[in-house]
Coordinates of C-alpha atoms in Angstrom, one line a residue:
M199 CA 9.3 -6.3 17.4
S200 CA 11.5 -9.7 15.4
R201 CA 10.5 -13.1 16.1
N202 CA 12.9 -15.2 16.8
I203 CA 12.6 -18.3 14.5
K204 CA 14.1 -21.5 15.6
S205 CA 12.6 -24.2 15.5
V206 CA 10.3 -25.6 11.7
A207 CA 7.4 -27.4 11.3
V208 CA 6.9 -28.8 8.2
L209 CA 3.5 -29.7 6.9
G210 CA 3.9 -32.2 4.0
A211 CA 6.7 -34.6 3.3
G212 CA 6.8 -34.8 -0.2
T213 CA 9.4 -33.1 -2.8
M214 CA 8.9 -29.0 -1.8
G215 CA 8.1 -29.9 1.9
A216 CA 10.9 -32.8 2.5
G217 CA 13.6 -30.3 0.6
I218 CA 12.3 -27.3 3.4
A219 CA 12.9 -29.3 6.1
A220 CA 16.2 -31.3 5.1
L221 CA 18.0 -27.2 4.8
C222 CA 16.4 -26.0 7.6
A223 CA 17.8 -28.7 9.8
D224 CA 21.2 -28.4 8.3
N225 CA 21.2 -25.2 9.8
D226 CA 20.3 -26.2 13.6
C227 CA 16.9 -25.5 13.2
D228 CA 15.0 -28.3 15.0
V229 CA 11.8 -29.2 12.7
L230 CA 8.9 -31.6 12.8
L231 CA 8.4 -33.0 9.2
L232 CA 4.5 -34.2 9.3
D233 CA 2.6 -35.9 6.6
I234 CA -0.8 -37.4 5.8
S235 CA 0.7 -40.9 8.1
K236 CA 4.3 -41.3 9.4
E237 CA 5.2 -43.6 7.1
T238 CA 4.4 -40.9 4.1
A239 CA 6.4 -38.5 6.3
E240 CA 9.7 -42.4 6.1
R241 CA 8.7 -41.5 2.9
G242 CA 10.2 -37.8 3.0
L243 CA 12.7 -39.0 5.4
D244 CA 13.9 -41.1 2.9
R245 CA 14.4 -38.7 0.8
I246 CA 16.2 -36.0 2.3
L247 CA 19.0 -39.0 3.1
N248 CA 18.6 -41.0 -0.2
G249 CA 18.0 -38.5 -3.5
R250 CA 20.5 -37.7 -5.8
P251 CA 21.6 -35.6 -4.5
P252 CA 20.7 -36.5 -1.0
A253 CA 19.1 -33.1 -0.1
L254 CA 21.0 -32.7 3.8
E255 CA 24.0 -31.9 3.5
S256 CA 25.6 -32.8 7.1
P257 CA 23.3 -36.5 7.7
D258 CA 24.7 -36.6 10.4
K259 CA 21.9 -33.5 11.1
V260 CA 19.4 -35.7 10.7
S261 CA 18.7 -36.0 14.1
N262 CA 17.0 -32.5 14.1
I263 CA 14.2 -33.6 12.4
H264 CA 11.4 -35.4 14.1
L265 CA 8.3 -37.2 11.7
G266 CA 4.7 -37.4 12.8
S267 CA 0.6 -36.5 11.5
L268 CA -1.3 -34.7 10.5
E269 CA -4.0 -36.2 12.1
E270 CA -1.8 -37.9 15.6
D271 CA 0.3 -34.6 15.8
L272 CA -0.4 -31.1 14.9
D273 CA -1.6 -30.7 17.9
K274 CA 2.2 -30.6 18.6
I275 CA 2.7 -27.4 15.8
A276 CA 2.1 -25.7 19.9
N277 CA 5.9 -25.9 20.3
Y278 CA 7.3 -24.5 16.8
D279 CA 8.3 -21.3 15.6
W280 CA 7.2 -20.7 12.4
I281 CA 4.9 -23.1 10.4
C282 CA 5.6 -24.3 6.7
E283 CA 2.6 -25.8 5.1
A284 CA 4.2 -27.6 1.6
I285 CA 1.3 -30.3 0.6
I286 CA -0.8 -30.7 -2.8
E287 CA -1.5 -27.4 -4.7
D288 CA -5.8 -27.5 -4.0
L289 CA -6.9 -24.7 -2.1
E290 CA -9.9 -26.6 -0.4
I291 CA -7.6 -29.0 1.1
K292 CA -4.9 -26.1 2.0
R293 CA -8.1 -24.1 4.2
Q294 CA -9.0 -27.5 6.0
L295 CA -5.4 -27.8 6.8
F296 CA -5.0 -24.1 8.0
A297 CA -8.2 -24.6 9.9
R298 CA -6.5 -26.8 11.9
V299 CA -3.5 -25.2 12.1
E300 CA -4.8 -21.9 14.1
A301 CA -7.0 -23.7 16.3
C302 CA -3.2 -25.7 17.4
R303 CA -0.4 -23.1 17.6
S304 CA 0.4 -21.2 19.7
D305 CA 0.1 -17.1 20.0
G306 CA 2.9 -15.3 18.3
S307 CA 4.7 -18.4 16.0
I308 CA 4.5 -17.9 12.6
V309 CA 2.5 -19.2 9.9
S310 CA 3.2 -19.5 6.2
S311 CA 2.1 -21.2 3.0
N312 CA 4.6 -22.9 -0.1
T313 CA 2.1 -22.9 -3.0
S314 CA 4.1 -21.4 -6.2
G315 CA 0.9 -19.8 -7.2
I316 CA -2.5 -19.5 -5.7
R317 CA -3.0 -16.0 -3.3
L318 CA -3.0 -15.9 -0.4
R319 CA -6.0 -13.9 0.0
E320 CA -8.4 -17.1 -1.5
I321 CA -6.8 -19.5 1.4
T322 CA -7.3 -17.0 4.2
R323 CA -10.5 -15.6 3.2
N324 CA -12.8 -15.9 6.1
M325 CA -9.4 -17.1 8.3
P326 CA -9.0 -15.8 12.1
D327 CA -7.6 -12.4 11.9
R328 CA -4.9 -13.6 14.4
L329 CA -4.2 -16.4 11.4
C330 CA -4.4 -13.4 9.0
K331 CA -1.4 -11.3 10.4
D332 CA 0.6 -13.7 11.0
I333 CA 0.9 -15.4 7.8
A334 CA 2.9 -14.9 4.4
I335 CA 3.7 -17.3 1.6
T336 CA 7.2 -18.1 1.5
H337 CA 7.5 -19.6 -2.5
F338 CA 10.9 -21.9 -2.0
F339 CA 12.0 -23.7 -5.4
N340 CA 12.9 -26.8 -6.7
P341 CA 15.5 -28.0 -5.4
V342 CA 16.0 -26.3 -2.0
K343 CA 19.1 -27.0 -1.6
L344 CA 20.5 -25.7 -4.7
M345 CA 17.9 -22.7 -6.0
H346 CA 18.4 -19.4 -3.8
L347 CA 15.5 -17.9 -4.9
L348 CA 12.4 -17.4 -2.4
E349 CA 10.1 -15.2 -2.9
I350 CA 8.1 -13.6 -0.5
V351 CA 4.8 -12.6 -0.2
P352 CA 2.3 -10.8 2.6
G353 CA -1.8 -10.9 2.9
E354 CA -3.2 -7.8 3.3
N355 CA -3.6 -7.7 6.8
T356 CA 0.1 -9.9 8.1
S357 CA 1.9 -8.0 10.1
Q358 CA 5.1 -6.8 9.1
D359 CA 7.4 -8.1 11.4
V360 CA 6.3 -11.7 10.1
I361 CA 7.5 -10.4 6.8
D362 CA 10.4 -9.2 8.2
S363 CA 11.6 -11.9 10.2
L364 CA 11.0 -14.6 7.9
A365 CA 13.6 -12.7 6.0
N366 CA 16.2 -12.4 8.2
F367 CA 16.0 -15.7 8.7
C368 CA 15.6 -17.2 5.3
R369 CA 18.6 -14.6 3.9
K370 CA 20.7 -15.0 7.2
K371 CA 20.0 -18.7 8.1
L372 CA 19.1 -20.5 5.3
G373 CA 21.4 -18.4 2.4
K374 CA 18.8 -17.2 0.7
G375 CA 17.6 -14.5 -1.6
I376 CA 14.3 -12.3 -1.3
V377 CA 12.8 -11.5 -3.3
S378 CA 9.6 -9.0 -2.4
A379 CA 6.6 -9.9 -4.4
K380 CA 2.4 -9.4 -4.7
D381 CA 0.1 -11.3 -3.8
T382 CA -1.3 -11.9 -7.2
V383 CA -1.7 -15.4 -9.3
N384 CA 2.0 -17.1 -9.6
F385 CA 3.8 -14.1 -7.5
I386 CA 6.6 -12.8 -9.6
G387 CA 8.6 -15.9 -10.4
N388 CA 6.3 -18.2 -12.3
R389 CA 4.0 -15.1 -14.0
V390 CA 6.3 -14.2 -16.0
G391 CA 8.6 -17.9 -16.0
C392 CA 5.7 -19.2 -17.7
F393 CA 4.3 -16.5 -19.5
W394 CA 8.2 -17.9 -21.5
I395 CA 8.1 -21.2 -21.2
L396 CA 3.1 -20.8 -22.4
N397 CA 3.4 -19.1 -25.3
G398 CA 7.2 -20.2 -26.2
L399 CA 5.1 -23.3 -26.9
H400 CA 2.5 -21.7 -29.1
C401 CA 5.6 -20.0 -30.9
G402 CA 7.1 -22.9 -31.4
G403 CA 4.6 -24.7 -33.0
D404 CA 4.7 -22.4 -35.6
A405 CA 8.2 -22.4 -36.2
I406 CA 7.8 -25.2 -36.3
D407 CA 4.9 -25.1 -39.1
N408 CA 8.2 -22.7 -41.8
G409 CA 10.6 -25.3 -41.4
I410 CA 13.0 -24.8 -38.1
A411 CA 13.2 -27.9 -36.2
I412 CA 13.3 -28.1 -31.7
E413 CA 16.3 -28.5 -31.7
K414 CA 17.0 -25.8 -33.0
I415 CA 14.6 -23.7 -30.8
D416 CA 15.9 -25.0 -28.1
A417 CA 19.2 -23.6 -28.7
L418 CA 18.0 -20.7 -29.7
M419 CA 16.2 -20.1 -26.4
S420 CA 19.0 -21.1 -24.6
S421 CA 23.0 -19.7 -24.1
P422 CA 22.3 -16.8 -26.2
V423 CA 19.7 -15.1 -24.5
G424 CA 21.4 -16.2 -21.3
L425 CA 19.1 -19.1 -20.8
P426 CA 20.3 -22.7 -19.1
P427 CA 21.2 -25.5 -21.2
T428 CA 17.5 -27.0 -21.4
G429 CA 16.1 -24.3 -23.6
L430 CA 12.3 -24.3 -24.2
Y431 CA 10.7 -28.3 -25.0
G432 CA 14.3 -29.3 -22.5
L433 CA 12.6 -27.1 -19.7
V434 CA 9.4 -28.4 -19.8
D435 CA 10.7 -32.1 -20.1
L436 CA 12.2 -31.0 -17.3
I437 CA 8.8 -29.2 -15.3
G438 CA 6.5 -32.3 -16.9
L439 CA 3.8 -31.1 -19.4
D440 CA 1.2 -32.0 -16.2
V441 CA 2.4 -29.9 -14.5
M442 CA 2.4 -27.1 -16.9
D443 CA -1.4 -28.6 -17.3
L444 CA -2.0 -26.8 -14.0
V445 CA 0.1 -24.0 -13.9
A446 CA -1.8 -22.6 -17.1
K447 CA -5.3 -23.0 -15.9
N448 CA -4.6 -21.8 -13.1
L449 CA -3.9 -19.0 -14.5
K450 CA -6.6 -19.0 -17.0
N451 CA -8.6 -19.2 -14.2
N452 CA -7.9 -16.0 -12.9
L453 CA -5.7 -13.4 -14.8
S454 CA -7.6 -11.5 -15.9
T455 CA -8.9 -11.8 -20.0
N456 CA -6.4 -7.9 -21.4
D457 CA -3.4 -9.6 -20.0
L458 CA -1.5 -11.0 -22.5
G459 CA -1.1 -14.1 -20.4
Y460 CA -4.3 -15.4 -20.9
K461 CA -4.0 -15.1 -24.3
T462 CA -1.5 -18.2 -24.0
S463 CA -2.3 -19.6 -21.1
F464 CA -3.2 -22.9 -22.7
F465 CA -1.9 -26.2 -24.3
P466 CA -1.4 -26.3 -28.5
D467 CA -3.0 -29.0 -30.0
S468 CA 0.2 -30.9 -30.0
Q469 CA 0.9 -30.2 -26.3
Q470 CA -2.6 -31.3 -25.7
K471 CA -2.4 -34.2 -28.1
M472 CA 1.1 -35.3 -25.7
L473 CA -1.0 -34.6 -22.6
T474 CA -3.9 -36.8 -23.1
R475 CA -1.3 -40.1 -24.1
G476 CA 0.9 -39.4 -21.4
Q477 CA 4.0 -38.4 -23.3
L478 CA 5.1 -36.1 -19.9
G479 CA 8.8 -35.3 -20.3
R480 CA 11.3 -37.4 -18.5
K481 CA 9.0 -38.6 -15.7
S482 CA 7.2 -40.3 -18.6
Q483 CA 10.4 -41.3 -20.3
G484 CA 9.9 -39.4 -23.3
G485 CA 8.3 -35.8 -23.6
F486 CA 9.5 -33.7 -26.3
Y487 CA 12.7 -35.6 -26.2
R488 CA 14.0 -39.1 -24.7
V489 CA 16.4 -40.9 -24.5
R490 CA 16.0 -44.5 -25.5
K491 CA 18.1 -47.8 -24.1
L492 CA 19.2 -50.1 -27.9
E493 CA 19.6 -53.7 -27.4
D494 CA 23.8 -53.4 -27.9
G495 CA 24.2 -51.4 -24.7
S496 CA 24.4 -47.6 -26.5
K497 CA 21.9 -45.4 -26.3
L498 CA 19.9 -43.5 -29.1
R499 CA 18.1 -39.5 -28.2
E500 CA 15.4 -38.9 -30.3
T501 CA 13.5 -36.1 -30.7
F502 CA 9.2 -36.4 -31.1
D503 CA 8.0 -35.0 -34.9
F504 CA 5.0 -33.3 -34.2
K505 CA 4.3 -33.5 -37.8
M506 CA 4.2 -36.8 -38.4
D507 CA 3.5 -37.4 -35.0
T508 CA 6.5 -40.3 -33.8
W509 CA 10.9 -40.2 -33.1
R510 CA 13.2 -39.6 -34.6
D511 CA 16.6 -39.3 -34.3
F512 CA 18.1 -35.9 -32.7
T513 CA 19.5 -33.5 -34.9
A514 CA 22.1 -31.5 -32.8
I515 CA 22.9 -27.7 -33.6
T516 CA 25.9 -25.3 -34.0
L517 CA 24.5 -21.8 -34.0
D518 CA 26.3 -19.6 -36.7
E519 CA 27.5 -16.2 -34.7
K520 CA 24.7 -14.0 -35.4
H521 CA 22.4 -16.2 -33.9
S522 CA 24.7 -16.3 -30.9
S523 CA 24.8 -13.6 -28.8
L524 CA 21.0 -11.8 -27.3
N525 CA 20.9 -9.4 -29.9
V526 CA 19.3 -12.3 -32.7
I527 CA 15.9 -10.6 -30.6
L528 CA 16.2 -8.1 -32.7
S529 CA 17.7 -9.5 -36.5
E530 CA 14.6 -9.4 -39.5
D531 CA 15.6 -13.3 -40.3
R532 CA 13.0 -16.1 -39.6
E533 CA 15.4 -16.9 -36.2
G534 CA 15.4 -13.6 -35.1
R535 CA 11.7 -12.5 -35.5
L536 CA 11.2 -16.4 -33.4
C537 CA 13.3 -15.2 -30.5
W538 CA 11.7 -11.4 -30.0
D539 CA 8.2 -13.6 -30.2
I540 CA 9.3 -15.8 -27.5
M541 CA 12.0 -13.8 -25.8
G542 CA 11.4 -10.5 -26.7
Q543 CA 7.7 -10.8 -25.1
T544 CA 9.0 -12.1 -22.4
L545 CA 10.8 -8.9 -21.5
L546 CA 7.4 -6.5 -23.0
Y547 CA 5.3 -8.0 -20.5
A548 CA 7.7 -8.4 -17.8
A549 CA 8.4 -4.9 -18.3
D550 CA 4.3 -4.0 -18.5
L551 CA 3.7 -5.8 -14.5
I552 CA 5.0 -3.0 -12.7
P553 CA 3.5 -2.5 -10.7
E554 CA 0.6 -4.9 -10.3
I555 CA 3.6 -7.6 -9.7
S556 CA 6.0 -6.6 -8.3
E557 CA 6.4 -2.5 -6.6
D558 CA 10.2 -2.2 -9.1
I559 CA 12.5 -3.7 -11.1
L560 CA 15.2 -5.1 -9.0
N561 CA 12.8 -8.3 -7.7
I562 CA 11.7 -9.2 -11.4
D563 CA 15.2 -9.1 -12.1
R564 CA 16.5 -11.1 -9.1
A565 CA 13.5 -13.7 -9.1
M566 CA 14.3 -15.1 -13.0
R567 CA 17.7 -15.2 -12.2
W568 CA 17.8 -16.7 -8.7
G569 CA 14.5 -18.8 -9.7
F570 CA 15.2 -19.9 -13.2
A571 CA 18.9 -19.8 -13.8
W572 CA 19.1 -16.4 -16.4
S573 CA 22.3 -15.8 -16.6
L574 CA 19.9 -11.9 -17.0
G575 CA 16.9 -10.8 -15.5
P576 CA 14.3 -9.2 -17.8
F577 CA 15.2 -5.7 -17.4
E578 CA 18.8 -6.3 -17.7
M579 CA 18.5 -8.0 -20.4
L580 CA 16.9 -4.8 -22.3
D581 CA 19.6 -2.6 -21.4
S582 CA 22.1 -5.0 -22.8
L583 CA 20.0 -4.9 -25.8
N584 CA 19.9 -1.2 -25.7
P585 CA 16.8 -0.3 -24.9
S586 CA 16.4 2.7 -26.9
K587 CA 15.9 0.4 -30.2
V588 CA 14.0 -1.5 -28.3
I589 CA 11.7 1.0 -28.1
Q590 CA 11.7 2.6 -32.1
K591 CA 11.4 -1.2 -33.2
L592 CA 7.6 -1.1 -31.5
E593 CA 6.9 1.8 -32.5
S594 CA 7.6 0.8 -36.2
K595 CA 5.3 -1.6 -36.3
N596 CA 3.3 1.2 -33.8
M597 CA 3.0 -1.1 -30.9
Q598 CA 2.4 0.6 -27.2
L599 CA 5.0 0.9 -24.8
P600 CA 4.6 -1.1 -21.6
K601 CA 4.7 0.8 -18.3
M602 CA 8.5 0.7 -17.7
L603 CA 9.9 1.6 -21.4
E604 CA 7.3 4.8 -21.0
V605 CA 8.7 6.0 -18.2
L606 CA 12.2 5.5 -19.7
K607 CA 11.4 7.0 -22.2
N608 CA 9.0 9.6 -20.4
T609 CA 12.3 11.0 -17.9
E610 CA 15.1 10.7 -20.6
T611 CA 17.3 8.1 -19.1
K612 CA 19.3 5.4 -21.1
T613 CA 18.8 1.9 -19.0
F614 CA 17.5 0.6 -16.0
Y615 CA 20.6 0.8 -14.5
R616 CA 23.6 2.9 -14.5
N617 CA 26.8 3.3 -12.2
N618 CA 27.7 -0.4 -12.5
G619 CA 24.2 -1.5 -11.9
S620 CA 24.3 0.4 -8.9
E621 CA 21.1 2.0 -9.2
F622 CA 18.2 1.1 -10.9
L623 CA 15.4 2.8 -12.6
N624 CA 11.9 2.9 -10.3
L625 CA 8.8 3.8 -11.9
N626 CA 8.8 7.2 -10.6
G627 CA 11.6 7.8 -12.8
K628 CA 14.0 8.0 -10.0
Y629 CA 17.0 6.1 -9.7
E630 CA 17.4 4.2 -6.5
P631 CA 20.5 2.5 -5.0
V632 CA 20.3 -1.3 -5.1
P633 CA 20.2 -3.0 -1.7
D634 CA 22.0 -5.8 -0.5
E635 CA 20.5 -9.0 -1.7

């Protein structure tokens, strides 16, 4: 059985909720957008219409959006096929709202949370069976209009037709790339991506202490490894240190102490000091970088110096040929060792997370390409590097092979993908066809 989705109620008119509402309205759905008050919902609509860029592709589709408040209009969700929660990342507040949603919604409606990292089993603990069968995680990435990725996460009791209906609607109607994730902390994209960030902050701090400039770290962590030009520190400026602090705390509270990510699930001292004084990134007019307007009207780009605890002029970096490709990860000079410590460890971390966060390598690769704009996913990067070289490097250091590299070695296969990427290696050492996106 497939549930037909033609109408969507979005609970929360902040950045994510407004983006989801706009995308659904653009695709001719009847949309109800609710927030704490009618006024905050109206501010969400203003964001949809007047953001830079506007969230609506077709301004006339605004007529598909109806506003209201959670206090006065929640009963209207009875008329909607899909109810998508997109409020603050606070477990108890979400649970309180879902208890109210369950009392108002109609039989057969689909319910989801847009949480970026709270596990569904925590949200639905001791909730009615009807809700547990009809609910899933639908984790959109920001900005909703532009980011291709949507992670769909079922709960232990979620009906399969709920997952199938959401995937079909969001793929065909909303144009999203669907990744099937498991109900684990931070799911797939944020589990791998935030390990890269937090581990990178620790490794980067050590590198800066040893004379590698922050600008060079960002240069190495961008085009050479197939990542966006923001690099590491530029990305944290974009996200905000306050947001990353919440992510780190969520990981620390939920990861096993044996998990590699647990060891870096906190800020280095220098970032903690920045957080304490409100030096958060672009939202606070400066984090690791800032652009300062001078009296003559010109602009000066500056970099924050950890050691001196002050600002200095930004230094443009041009990498030499040796450090300008993915192979820098296997180089044994200091730049190569840094890339191995940051990106190399991220690839190994991802290779050890199957089947914990995903049944296969494909969902992890797609999550990182579609959600973090990596040009290659972790296993595609390993193939590009040549997995045998990575295995050799690990064995020369007496390091344990992560699960998927062990699978590859034991089955005597050479790559994770074959036949021009049309097949991928599964956990059992067999190749499967790559399904359509």
